[in-house]
CSV table of N, CA, C and O in Angstrom, one decimal:
chain,number,residue,atom,x,y,z
D,1,MET,N,5.3,-30.0,7.5
D,1,MET,CA,5.7,-29.7,6.2
D,1,MET,C,5.5,-28.2,5.9
D,1,MET,O,4.4,-27.7,6.2
D,2,LYS,N,6.5,-27.5,5.5
D,2,LYS,CA,6.4,-26.1,5.2
D,2,LYS,C,5.8,-25.8,3.9
D,2,LYS,O,6.0,-26.5,2.9
D,3,LYS,N,5.0,-24.7,3.9
D,3,LYS,CA,4.3,-24.3,2.7
D,3,LYS,C,5.0,-23.1,2.1
D,3,LYS,O,5.4,-22.2,2.8
D,4,ASN,N,5.2,-23.2,0.8
D,4,ASN,CA,5.9,-22.1,0.1
D,4,ASN,C,4.9,-21.5,-0.9
D,4,ASN,O,4.1,-22.2,-1.5
D,5,GLU,N,5.0,-20.2,-1.1
D,5,GLU,CA,4.2,-19.5,-2.0
D,5,GLU,C,5.0,-18.4,-2.7
D,5,GLU,O,6.0,-17.9,-2.1
D,6,TRP,N,4.6,-18.0,-3.9
D,6,TRP,CA,5.2,-16.8,-4.5
D,6,TRP,C,4.7,-15.6,-3.9
D,6,TRP,O,3.5,-15.5,-3.6
D,7,LEU,N,5.5,-14.6,-3.8
D,7,LEU,CA,5.1,-13.3,-3.3
D,7,LEU,C,4.5,-12.5,-4.4
D,7,LEU,O,5.1,-12.4,-5.5
D,8,LEU,N,3.2,-12.1,-4.3
D,8,LEU,CA,2.5,-11.4,-5.3
D,8,LEU,C,2.6,-9.9,-5.2
D,8,LEU,O,2.7,-9.3,-4.1
D,9,CYS,N,2.7,-9.2,-6.3
D,9,CYS,CA,2.8,-7.8,-6.4
D,9,CYS,C,1.4,-7.2,-5.9
D,9,CYS,O,0.4,-7.6,-6.4
D,10,PRO,N,1.5,-6.2,-5.0
D,10,PRO,CA,0.2,-5.6,-4.5
D,10,PRO,C,-0.5,-4.8,-5.5
D,10,PRO,O,-1.7,-4.6,-5.5
D,11,ASN,N,0.2,-4.3,-6.5
D,11,ASN,CA,-0.4,-3.5,-7.6
D,11,ASN,C,-1.0,-4.3,-8.7
D,11,ASN,O,-2.2,-4.0,-9.0
D,12,CYS,N,-0.3,-5.2,-9.3
D,12,CYS,CA,-0.9,-6.0,-10.4
D,12,CYS,C,-1.2,-7.4,-10.1
D,12,CYS,O,-1.7,-8.1,-11.0
D,13,ASN,N,-0.9,-7.9,-8.9
D,13,ASN,CA,-1.3,-9.3,-8.5
D,13,ASN,C,-0.6,-10.3,-9.3
D,13,ASN,O,-1.1,-11.4,-9.4
D,14,ASN,N,0.6,-10.1,-9.9
D,14,ASN,CA,1.3,-11.1,-10.6
D,14,ASN,C,2.5,-11.5,-9.7
D,14,ASN,O,2.9,-10.9,-8.7
D,15,LYS,N,3.0,-12.7,-10.0
D,15,LYS,CA,4.1,-13.3,-9.3
D,15,LYS,C,5.4,-12.4,-9.4
D,15,LYS,O,5.7,-11.9,-10.5
D,16,THR,N,6.1,-12.3,-8.4
D,16,THR,CA,7.4,-11.6,-8.4
D,16,THR,C,8.5,-12.7,-8.4
D,16,THR,O,8.2,-13.9,-8.5
D,17,ARG,N,9.7,-12.4,-8.2
D,17,ARG,CA,10.8,-13.3,-8.2
D,17,ARG,C,11.1,-13.8,-6.8
D,17,ARG,O,12.1,-14.5,-6.6
D,18,ILE,N,10.3,-13.5,-5.8
D,18,ILE,CA,10.5,-13.9,-4.4
D,18,ILE,C,9.5,-15.0,-4.0
D,18,ILE,O,8.3,-14.9,-4.3
D,19,LYS,N,10.1,-16.0,-3.4
D,19,LYS,CA,9.3,-17.1,-2.9
D,19,LYS,C,9.4,-17.1,-1.3
D,19,LYS,O,10.5,-17.0,-0.8
D,20,ILE,N,8.3,-17.2,-0.6
D,20,ILE,CA,8.4,-17.1,0.8
D,20,ILE,C,7.7,-18.4,1.5
D,20,ILE,O,6.9,-19.1,0.8
D,21,CYS,N,8.2,-18.7,2.7
D,21,CYS,CA,7.7,-19.8,3.4
D,21,CYS,C,6.7,-19.3,4.4
D,21,CYS,O,6.5,-18.1,4.6
D,22,ASP,N,6.0,-20.2,5.1
D,22,ASP,CA,5.0,-19.8,6.1
D,22,ASP,C,5.5,-19.1,7.3
D,22,ASP,O,4.9,-18.4,8.0
D,23,ASN,N,6.8,-19.3,7.6
D,23,ASN,CA,7.4,-18.7,8.8
D,23,ASN,C,8.3,-17.5,8.4
D,23,ASN,O,9.1,-17.0,9.2
D,24,THR,N,8.2,-17.0,7.1
D,24,THR,CA,9.0,-15.8,6.7
D,24,THR,C,8.4,-14.5,7.2
D,24,THR,O,7.2,-14.3,7.2
D,25,VAL,N,9.3,-13.7,7.7
D,25,VAL,CA,9.0,-12.4,8.2
D,25,VAL,C,9.8,-11.3,7.5
D,25,VAL,O,11.1,-11.4,7.6
D,26,LEU,N,9.2,-10.4,6.8
D,26,LEU,CA,9.9,-9.3,6.1
D,26,LEU,C,9.4,-8.0,6.7
D,26,LEU,O,8.2,-7.8,6.8
D,27,GLU,N,10.3,-7.1,7.0
D,27,GLU,CA,10.0,-5.8,7.5
D,27,GLU,C,10.7,-4.7,6.6
D,27,GLU,O,11.9,-4.8,6.4
D,28,ASN,N,9.9,-3.8,6.1
D,28,ASN,CA,10.4,-2.7,5.2
D,28,ASN,C,11.2,-3.3,4.0
D,28,ASN,O,12.3,-2.9,3.8
D,29,PHE,N,10.6,-4.3,3.4
D,29,PHE,CA,11.3,-5.0,2.3
D,29,PHE,C,11.0,-4.3,0.9
D,29,PHE,O,9.8,-4.1,0.6
D,30,PRO,N,12.0,-3.9,0.2
D,30,PRO,CA,11.7,-3.3,-1.2
D,30,PRO,C,11.4,-4.3,-2.2
D,30,PRO,O,12.3,-5.0,-2.7
D,31,LEU,N,10.2,-4.5,-2.5
D,31,LEU,CA,9.7,-5.5,-3.5
D,31,LEU,C,9.7,-4.9,-4.9
D,31,LEU,O,9.0,-3.9,-5.1
D,32,TYR,N,10.4,-5.5,-5.8
D,32,TYR,CA,10.3,-5.1,-7.2
D,32,TYR,C,9.5,-6.0,-8.1
D,32,TYR,O,9.7,-7.2,-8.0
D,33,CYS,N,8.6,-5.5,-8.8
D,33,CYS,CA,7.7,-6.3,-9.7
D,33,CYS,C,8.3,-6.1,-11.1
D,33,CYS,O,8.4,-5.0,-11.7
D,34,PRO,N,8.6,-7.3,-11.8
D,34,PRO,CA,9.2,-7.2,-13.1
D,34,PRO,C,8.1,-6.8,-14.2
D,34,PRO,O,8.5,-6.3,-15.3
D,35,LYS,N,6.8,-7.0,-13.9
D,35,LYS,CA,5.8,-6.7,-14.9
D,35,LYS,C,5.4,-5.2,-14.9
D,35,LYS,O,5.5,-4.6,-15.9
D,36,CYS,N,5.1,-4.7,-13.7
D,36,CYS,CA,4.7,-3.3,-13.7
D,36,CYS,C,5.9,-2.4,-13.4
D,36,CYS,O,5.7,-1.2,-13.4
D,37,LYS,N,7.0,-2.9,-13.2
D,37,LYS,CA,8.3,-2.2,-13.1
D,37,LYS,C,8.2,-1.1,-12.0
D,37,LYS,O,8.7,0.0,-12.1
D,38,ARG,N,7.7,-1.5,-10.8
D,38,ARG,CA,7.6,-0.6,-9.7
D,38,ARG,C,8.3,-1.3,-8.5
D,38,ARG,O,8.3,-2.5,-8.4
D,39,GLU,N,8.8,-0.4,-7.6
D,39,GLU,CA,9.3,-0.9,-6.4
D,39,GLU,C,8.4,-0.4,-5.2
D,39,GLU,O,8.1,0.8,-5.1
D,40,ILE,N,8.0,-1.4,-4.4
D,40,ILE,CA,7.1,-1.1,-3.3
D,40,ILE,C,7.7,-1.6,-2.0
D,40,ILE,O,8.2,-2.7,-2.0
D,41,ILE,N,7.6,-0.8,-1.0
D,41,ILE,CA,8.0,-1.2,0.4
D,41,ILE,C,6.9,-1.9,1.0
D,41,ILE,O,5.8,-1.4,1.2
D,42,ILE,N,7.2,-3.2,1.5
D,42,ILE,CA,6.2,-4.0,2.1
D,42,ILE,C,6.7,-4.7,3.4
D,42,ILE,O,7.9,-4.7,3.6
D,43,SER,N,5.8,-5.2,4.1
D,43,SER,CA,6.1,-6.0,5.3
D,43,SER,C,5.2,-7.3,5.2
D,43,SER,O,4.1,-7.2,4.7
D,44,VAL,N,5.8,-8.4,5.5
D,44,VAL,CA,5.1,-9.7,5.3
D,44,VAL,C,5.3,-10.5,6.6
D,44,VAL,O,6.4,-10.6,7.2
D,45,LYS,N,4.2,-11.1,7.1
D,45,LYS,CA,4.2,-12.0,8.2
D,45,LYS,C,3.1,-13.0,8.1
D,45,LYS,O,2.0,-12.6,7.9
D,46,GLN,N,3.5,-14.3,8.0
D,46,GLN,CA,2.5,-15.4,7.8
D,46,GLN,C,1.7,-15.2,6.6
D,46,GLN,O,0.4,-15.3,6.7
D,47,PHE,N,2.3,-14.9,5.5
D,47,PHE,CA,1.6,-14.7,4.2
D,47,PHE,C,0.7,-13.5,4.1
D,47,PHE,O,0.0,-13.3,3.2
D,48,ASN,N,0.7,-12.6,5.1
D,48,ASN,CA,-0.1,-11.4,5.1
D,48,ASN,C,0.8,-10.3,4.7
D,48,ASN,O,1.8,-9.9,5.4
D,49,THR,N,0.5,-9.7,3.6
D,49,THR,CA,1.4,-8.6,3.0
D,49,THR,C,0.7,-7.2,3.3
D,49,THR,O,-0.5,-7.0,3.1
D,50,THR,N,1.5,-6.3,3.8
D,50,THR,CA,1.1,-5.0,4.1
D,50,THR,C,2.0,-4.0,3.3
D,50,THR,O,3.2,-4.1,3.4
D,51,VAL,N,1.4,-3.1,2.6
D,51,VAL,CA,2.1,-2.1,1.8
D,51,VAL,C,2.4,-0.9,2.8
D,51,VAL,O,1.5,-0.4,3.5
D,52,ILE,N,3.6,-0.5,2.8
D,52,ILE,CA,4.0,0.7,3.7
D,52,ILE,C,4.1,1.9,2.8
D,52,ILE,O,4.9,1.9,1.8
D,53,THR,N,3.3,2.9,3.0
D,53,THR,CA,3.3,4.1,2.2
D,53,THR,C,4.1,5.1,3.0
D,53,THR,O,3.9,5.3,4.2
D,54,GLU,N,5.0,5.8,2.2
D,54,GLU,CA,5.8,6.9,2.8
D,54,GLU,C,5.2,8.2,2.5
D,54,GLU,O,4.8,8.4,1.3
D,55,PRO,N,5.2,9.1,3.4
D,55,PRO,CA,4.6,10.4,3.1
D,55,PRO,C,5.6,11.2,2.2
D,55,PRO,O,6.8,11.0,2.2
D,56,ASP,N,5.0,12.0,1.3
D,56,ASP,CA,5.8,12.8,0.4
D,56,ASP,C,6.5,13.9,1.2
D,56,ASP,O,5.9,14.5,2.0
D,57,ALA,N,7.8,14.1,0.8
D,57,ALA,CA,8.6,15.2,1.6
D,57,ALA,C,8.4,16.5,0.9
D,57,ALA,O,8.1,16.7,-0.2
């Protein structure tokens, strides 16, 4: 049986509008949080979320 979870915002730890399964893999995904109104680039693999920081140009 597959497990589903809501993807949480790394800034405010609230639910976003994205639901992921245990086998979901996201690379360089632009995640938008409706509460803090920020867009963050993330990578997700097996429910482990990593924030990708881009250097300022």
